[in-house]
Coordinates of N, CA and C in Angstrom, one line a residue:
M90 N -4.4 7.5 -0.2 CA -3.9 6.5 -1.1 C -3.9 5.2 -0.4
G91 N -2.8 4.9 0.2 CA -2.7 3.6 0.9 C -2.5 3.9 2.4
R92 N -2.5 2.9 3.2 CA -2.3 3.1 4.6 C -1.2 2.2 5.1
G93 N -0.3 2.7 6.0 CA 0.7 2.0 6.5 C 0.2 1.2 7.7
R94 N 0.6 1.6 8.9 CA 0.0 0.9 10.1 C -1.5 1.3 10.1
A95 N -2.2 0.5 10.9 CA -3.7 0.6 10.9 C -4.1 2.1 11.2
G96 N -4.9 2.6 10.2 CA -5.4 4.0 10.4 C -4.5 5.1 10.0
A97 N -3.2 4.8 9.7 CA -2.3 5.9 9.4 C -2.3 6.2 7.9
V98 N -2.4 7.4 7.5 CA -2.3 7.8 6.1 C -0.9 7.6 5.6
A99 N -0.7 6.9 4.5 CA 0.6 6.6 4.0 C 1.1 7.8 3.1
A100 N 0.3 8.3 2.2 CA 0.6 9.4 1.3 C -0.6 10.2 1.0
C101 N -0.4 11.5 0.7 CA -1.5 12.3 0.4 C -1.1 13.5 -0.5
L102 N -2.0 14.2 -1.1 CA -1.8 15.4 -1.8 C -3.1 16.2 -1.8
T103 N -2.9 17.5 -2.2 CA -4.1 18.4 -2.3 C -4.2 18.8 -3.7
L104 N -5.4 18.9 -4.3 CA -5.6 19.4 -5.6 C -6.3 20.8 -5.4
L105 N -5.7 21.8 -6.0 CA -6.2 23.2 -5.9 C -6.6 23.6 -7.3
R106 N -7.6 24.5 -7.4 CA -8.1 24.9 -8.7 C -8.4 26.4 -8.7
K107 N -8.2 27.0 -9.9 CA -8.5 28.4 -10.1 C -8.4 28.7 -11.6
E108 N -9.1 29.8 -12.0 CA -8.9 30.3 -13.3 C -7.7 31.2 -13.4
I109 N -7.0 31.1 -14.5 CA -5.8 31.9 -14.8 C -6.0 32.6 -16.1
R110 N -5.8 33.9 -16.1 CA -5.9 34.7 -17.4 C -4.4 34.9 -17.8
L111 N -4.2 34.5 -19.1 CA -2.8 34.5 -19.6 C -2.8 34.5 -21.1
G112 N -2.0 35.4 -21.7 CA -1.9 35.4 -23.2 C -3.2 35.6 -23.9
G113 N -4.1 36.4 -23.3 CA -5.3 36.7 -24.0 C -6.4 35.6 -23.8
G114 N -6.1 34.6 -23.0 CA -7.1 33.6 -22.8 C -7.3 33.3 -21.3
T115 N -8.4 32.6 -21.0 CA -8.7 32.2 -19.6 C -8.6 30.6 -19.6
Y116 N -7.8 30.1 -18.6 CA -7.6 28.7 -18.5 C -8.0 28.2 -17.1
R117 N -8.7 27.1 -17.1 CA -9.1 26.5 -15.8 C -7.9 25.6 -15.4
A118 N -7.3 26.0 -14.3 CA -6.0 25.4 -13.9 C -6.3 24.6 -12.6
A119 N -5.5 23.5 -12.4 CA -5.5 22.8 -11.2 C -4.0 22.6 -10.8
G120 N -3.8 22.5 -9.6 CA -2.4 22.3 -9.1 C -2.3 21.3 -8.0
L121 N -1.1 20.7 -8.0 CA -0.8 19.8 -6.9 C -0.2 20.6 -5.8
S122 N -0.5 20.3 -4.6 CA 0.1 20.9 -3.4 C 0.2 19.9 -2.3
A123 N 1.1 20.2 -1.4 CA 1.3 19.3 -0.2 C 1.4 17.9 -0.5
V124 N 2.2 17.5 -1.5 CA 2.4 16.1 -1.8 C 3.4 15.5 -0.8
V125 N 2.9 14.5 0.0 CA 3.8 14.0 1.0 C 3.6 12.5 1.2
T126 N 4.6 11.8 1.6 CA 4.6 10.4 1.9 C 5.2 10.2 3.3
R127 N 4.7 9.4 4.1 CA 5.3 9.2 5.4 C 6.7 8.8 5.3
P128 N 7.6 9.3 6.0 CA 9.1 9.1 5.8 C 9.4 7.6 5.8
E129 N 8.8 6.8 6.7 CA 9.1 5.4 6.8 C 8.6 4.6 5.7
L130 N 7.7 5.2 4.8 CA 7.1 4.5 3.7 C 7.7 4.9 2.4
R131 N 8.6 5.9 2.4 CA 9.1 6.4 1.1 C 9.9 5.3 0.4
G132 N 10.0 5.5 -0.9 CA 10.8 4.5 -1.7 C 10.0 3.3 -2.1
R133 N 8.7 3.3 -1.8 CA 7.9 2.1 -2.2 C 7.0 2.4 -3.4
G134 N 7.1 3.6 -3.9 CA 6.2 4.0 -5.1 C 4.9 4.5 -4.7
L135 N 4.6 4.7 -3.4 CA 3.3 5.2 -3.1 C 3.0 6.6 -3.6
G136 N 4.0 7.5 -3.4 CA 3.9 8.9 -3.9 C 3.7 9.0 -5.4
G137 N 4.5 8.2 -6.1 CA 4.5 8.2 -7.5 C 3.1 7.7 -8.1
R138 N 2.6 6.7 -7.4 CA 1.3 6.2 -7.9 C 0.2 7.2 -7.6
L139 N 0.3 7.9 -6.4 CA -0.6 8.9 -6.1 C -0.6 10.1 -7.0
V140 N 0.6 10.6 -7.4 CA 0.7 11.7 -8.3 C 0.2 11.3 -9.7
T141 N 0.6 10.1 -10.2 CA 0.1 9.6 -11.5 C -1.4 9.5 -11.5
A142 N -2.0 9.0 -10.4 CA -3.5 8.9 -10.3 C -4.1 10.3 -10.3
A143 N -3.5 11.3 -9.6 CA -4.0 12.7 -9.6 C -4.0 13.2 -11.0
R144 N -2.9 13.0 -11.8 CA -2.8 13.5 -13.1 C -3.9 12.9 -14.0
E145 N -4.2 11.6 -13.8 CA -5.2 10.9 -14.6 C -6.6 11.5 -14.3
V146 N -6.8 11.8 -13.0 CA -8.1 12.4 -12.6 C -8.3 13.8 -13.2
L147 N -7.2 14.6 -13.2 CA -7.3 15.9 -13.8 C -7.5 15.8 -15.4
A148 N -6.8 14.9 -16.0 CA -6.9 14.7 -17.4 C -8.3 14.3 -17.8
A149 N -9.0 13.6 -17.0 CA -10.4 13.1 -17.3 C -11.4 14.2 -17.0
D150 N -11.0 15.2 -16.3 CA -12.0 16.3 -15.8 C -12.2 17.3 -16.9
P151 N -13.3 17.4 -17.5 CA -13.5 18.4 -18.6 C -13.5 19.9 -18.1
E152 N -13.4 20.1 -16.8 CA -13.3 21.4 -16.2 C -11.9 21.8 -16.0
V153 N -10.9 21.0 -16.4 CA -9.5 21.4 -16.2 C -8.8 21.5 -17.6
D154 N -8.2 22.6 -17.8 CA -7.4 22.8 -19.1 C -5.9 22.5 -18.9
V155 N -5.4 22.8 -17.7 CA -4.0 22.6 -17.4 C -3.8 22.3 -15.9
A156 N -2.8 21.4 -15.7 CA -2.3 21.2 -14.3 C -1.0 21.9 -14.3
L157 N -0.8 22.6 -13.2 CA 0.3 23.5 -13.1 C 0.8 23.6 -11.6
F158 N 2.1 23.5 -11.4 CA 2.6 23.6 -10.0 C 4.1 23.8 -10.0
S159 N 4.6 24.1 -8.9 CA 6.1 24.2 -8.7 C 6.5 23.1 -7.7
C160 N 7.8 22.8 -7.9 CA 8.4 21.8 -6.9 C 9.8 22.1 -6.8
D161 N 10.5 21.6 -5.8 CA 11.9 21.7 -5.6 C 12.5 21.0 -6.8
R162 N 13.5 21.7 -7.4 CA 14.1 21.3 -8.7 C 14.6 19.8 -8.7
E163 N 15.1 19.3 -7.6 CA 15.6 17.9 -7.5 C 14.4 16.9 -7.6
L164 N 13.2 17.4 -7.4 CA 12.0 16.5 -7.5 C 11.4 16.4 -8.9
T165 N 12.0 17.2 -9.9 CA 11.5 17.2 -11.2 C 11.4 15.8 -11.8
P166 N 12.4 15.0 -11.8 CA 12.2 13.6 -12.4 C 11.1 12.8 -11.8
F167 N 10.8 13.0 -10.5 CA 9.7 12.3 -9.9 C 8.4 12.7 -10.6
Y168 N 8.2 14.0 -10.8 CA 6.9 14.4 -11.4 C 6.9 14.1 -12.9
E169 N 8.0 14.2 -13.6 CA 8.1 13.8 -15.0 C 7.7 12.4 -15.2
A170 N 8.1 11.5 -14.3 CA 7.8 10.1 -14.3 C 6.2 9.9 -14.2
A171 N 5.6 10.8 -13.6 CA 4.1 10.7 -13.4 C 3.4 11.4 -14.6
G172 N 4.1 11.9 -15.6 CA 3.5 12.4 -16.8 C 3.4 14.0 -16.9
F173 N 4.1 14.6 -16.0 CA 4.2 16.1 -16.0 C 5.4 16.5 -16.8
E174 N 5.4 17.7 -17.3 CA 6.6 18.2 -18.0 C 7.1 19.5 -17.4
R175 N 8.4 19.7 -17.5 CA 9.0 20.9 -16.9 C 8.8 22.1 -18.0
L176 N 8.5 23.2 -17.5 CA 8.3 24.4 -18.3 C 9.5 25.3 -18.2
P177 N 10.4 25.3 -19.0 CA 11.6 26.1 -18.9 C 11.3 27.6 -19.0
G178 N 11.9 28.3 -18.1 CA 11.7 29.8 -18.1 C 10.4 30.3 -17.5
T179 N 9.6 29.4 -17.0 CA 8.3 29.7 -16.5 C 8.4 30.0 -15.0
V180 N 7.7 31.1 -14.5 CA 7.7 31.4 -13.1 C 6.3 31.6 -12.7
L181 N 6.0 30.9 -11.5 CA 4.6 31.1 -10.9 C 4.7 32.2 -9.9
L182 N 3.7 33.1 -10.0 CA 3.6 34.2 -9.0 C 2.6 33.8 -8.0
G183 N 3.1 33.4 -6.8 CA 2.2 33.0 -5.8 C 1.9 34.1 -4.8
G184 N 1.3 33.7 -3.7 CA 0.9 34.7 -2.7 C -0.3 35.5 -3.2
T185 N -0.2 36.8 -3.0 CA -1.2 37.8 -3.5 C -0.5 38.9 -4.3
P186 N -1.3 39.6 -5.1 CA -0.7 40.8 -5.8 C 0.0 41.7 -4.9
A187 N -0.5 41.9 -3.7 CA 0.1 42.8 -2.7 C 1.3 42.2 -2.0
D188 N 1.3 40.9 -1.9 CA 2.4 40.2 -1.2 C 2.8 39.0 -2.1
P189 N 3.4 39.2 -3.3 CA 3.7 38.1 -4.2 C 4.9 37.2 -3.7
L190 N 4.8 36.0 -4.1 CA 5.9 35.0 -3.8 C 6.2 34.3 -5.2
P191 N 7.2 34.8 -5.9 CA 7.6 34.2 -7.2 C 8.4 33.0 -7.0
S192 N 8.2 32.0 -7.9 CA 8.9 30.7 -7.8 C 10.4 30.9 -8.1
D193 N 10.8 32.0 -8.6 CA 12.2 32.3 -8.9 C 12.8 33.2 -7.8
R194 N 12.2 33.3 -6.7 CA 12.7 34.1 -5.6 C 14.1 33.7 -5.2
P195 N 15.0 34.6 -4.9 CA 16.3 34.2 -4.4 C 16.2 33.3 -3.2
G196 N 17.0 32.2 -3.3 CA 17.0 31.2 -2.2 C 16.1 30.1 -2.5
F197 N 15.2 30.2 -3.5 CA 14.4 29.1 -3.9 C 15.1 28.3 -5.1
D198 N 14.9 27.1 -5.2 CA 15.4 26.3 -6.3 C 14.2 25.5 -6.8
K199 N 13.3 26.2 -7.5 CA 12.0 25.7 -7.9 C 12.0 25.4 -9.4
A200 N 11.2 24.4 -9.8 CA 10.9 24.2 -11.2 C 9.4 24.3 -11.3
V201 N 8.9 24.7 -12.5 CA 7.5 24.7 -12.8 C 7.2 23.5 -13.7
L202 N 6.2 22.8 -13.3 CA 5.7 21.6 -14.1 C 4.3 21.7 -14.5
A203 N 3.9 21.1 -15.6 CA 2.6 21.2 -16.1 C 2.2 20.0 -16.9
A204 N 0.9 19.8 -17.1 CA 0.3 18.9 -18.1 C -0.9 19.6 -18.7
F205 N -1.0 19.5 -20.0 CA -2.0 20.2 -20.8 C -3.1 19.3 -21.3
F206 N -4.4 19.7 -21.1 CA -5.5 18.9 -21.4 C -6.5 19.6 -22.4
T207 N -6.0 20.7 -23.1 CA -6.8 21.4 -24.0 C -6.8 20.7 -25.4
P208 N -7.8 21.0 -26.3 CA -7.8 20.4 -27.6 C -6.5 20.6 -28.4
D209 N -5.8 21.7 -28.1 CA -4.5 21.9 -28.8 C -3.4 22.2 -27.7
P210 N -2.9 21.1 -27.1 CA -1.9 21.2 -26.1 C -0.7 21.9 -26.5
A211 N -0.2 21.8 -27.7 CA 1.0 22.5 -28.1 C 0.9 24.0 -28.1
S212 N -0.3 24.5 -28.5 CA -0.6 26.0 -28.4 C -0.6 26.4 -27.0
T213 N -1.3 25.6 -26.1 CA -1.4 26.0 -24.7 C -0.1 26.0 -24.0
R214 N 0.7 25.0 -24.4 CA 2.1 24.9 -23.8 C 2.9 26.1 -24.2
A215 N 2.8 26.6 -25.4 CA 3.5 27.8 -25.8 C 3.1 29.0 -25.0
V216 N 1.8 29.1 -24.6 CA 1.3 30.3 -23.8 C 2.0 30.2 -22.4
F217 N 2.1 29.0 -21.9 CA 2.6 28.8 -20.5 C 4.1 28.7 -20.4
T218 N 4.9 28.7 -21.5 CA 6.3 28.5 -21.4 C 7.0 29.8 -21.5
S219 N 8.1 29.9 -20.6 CA 8.9 31.1 -20.6 C 8.1 32.4 -20.3
T220 N 7.3 32.3 -19.3 CA 6.4 33.5 -18.9 C 6.3 33.5 -17.4
R221 N 5.8 34.6 -16.9 CA 5.5 34.7 -15.5 C 3.9 34.6 -15.4
I222 N 3.5 33.6 -14.6 CA 2.1 33.3 -14.5 C 1.5 33.9 -13.2
P223 N 0.5 34.8 -13.3 CA -0.1 35.4 -12.1 C -1.1 34.4 -11.4
L224 N -0.5 33.4 -10.7 CA -1.3 32.4 -10.0 C -2.1 33.0 -8.8
Y225 N -1.4 33.7 -7.9 CA -1.9 34.4 -6.8 C -3.0 33.5 -6.0
P226 N -2.6 32.4 -5.5 CA -3.6 31.5 -4.8 C -3.9 32.0 -3.4
G227 N -3.2 33.0 -2.8 CA -3.6 33.5 -1.5 C -2.4 33.3 -0.5
L228 N -2.8 33.4 0.7 CA -1.8 33.3 1.8 C -1.7 31.9 2.5
T229 N -2.6 31.0 2.2 CA -2.6 29.7 2.8 C -1.7 28.8 2.0
D230 N -2.1 28.5 0.7 CA -1.2 27.7 -0.2 C -0.6 28.8 -1.1
R231 N 0.5 29.4 -0.6 CA 1.1 30.6 -1.3 C 1.7 30.2 -2.6
L232 N 2.1 29.0 -2.8 CA 2.7 28.7 -4.1 C 2.5 27.2 -4.3
W233 N 1.7 26.8 -5.4 CA 1.5 25.5 -5.6 C 2.4 25.0 -6.7

């Protein structure tokens, strides 16, 4: 995104992608992961602009049906300001089927957020709301 001192990255994020089978359909999902801003540069809007730009890139990509990720609950307003919406009752199942990491695991305080880019976003939202989503991204980015 921007740079602070010469050569230093000010803020960054990772976009992850995978197909998700849910509610009788297959959806091409993208997720935000590892969203971070250098501590000394926080509060300047860099992260917000970066997340907003990422959402715009995903919305313009015909290969993405839904953006979906979890975040610490207190960060929900930050992501909502960038155009994402909270999905009440939705749980992401991270990790692997053999070693799952659910976003409602005891000790976590996670919210699941999304943006829908299908021709009928209301119907897609209904499929993704109040459900457990088998994301299973693996052992590196265990929960996006």
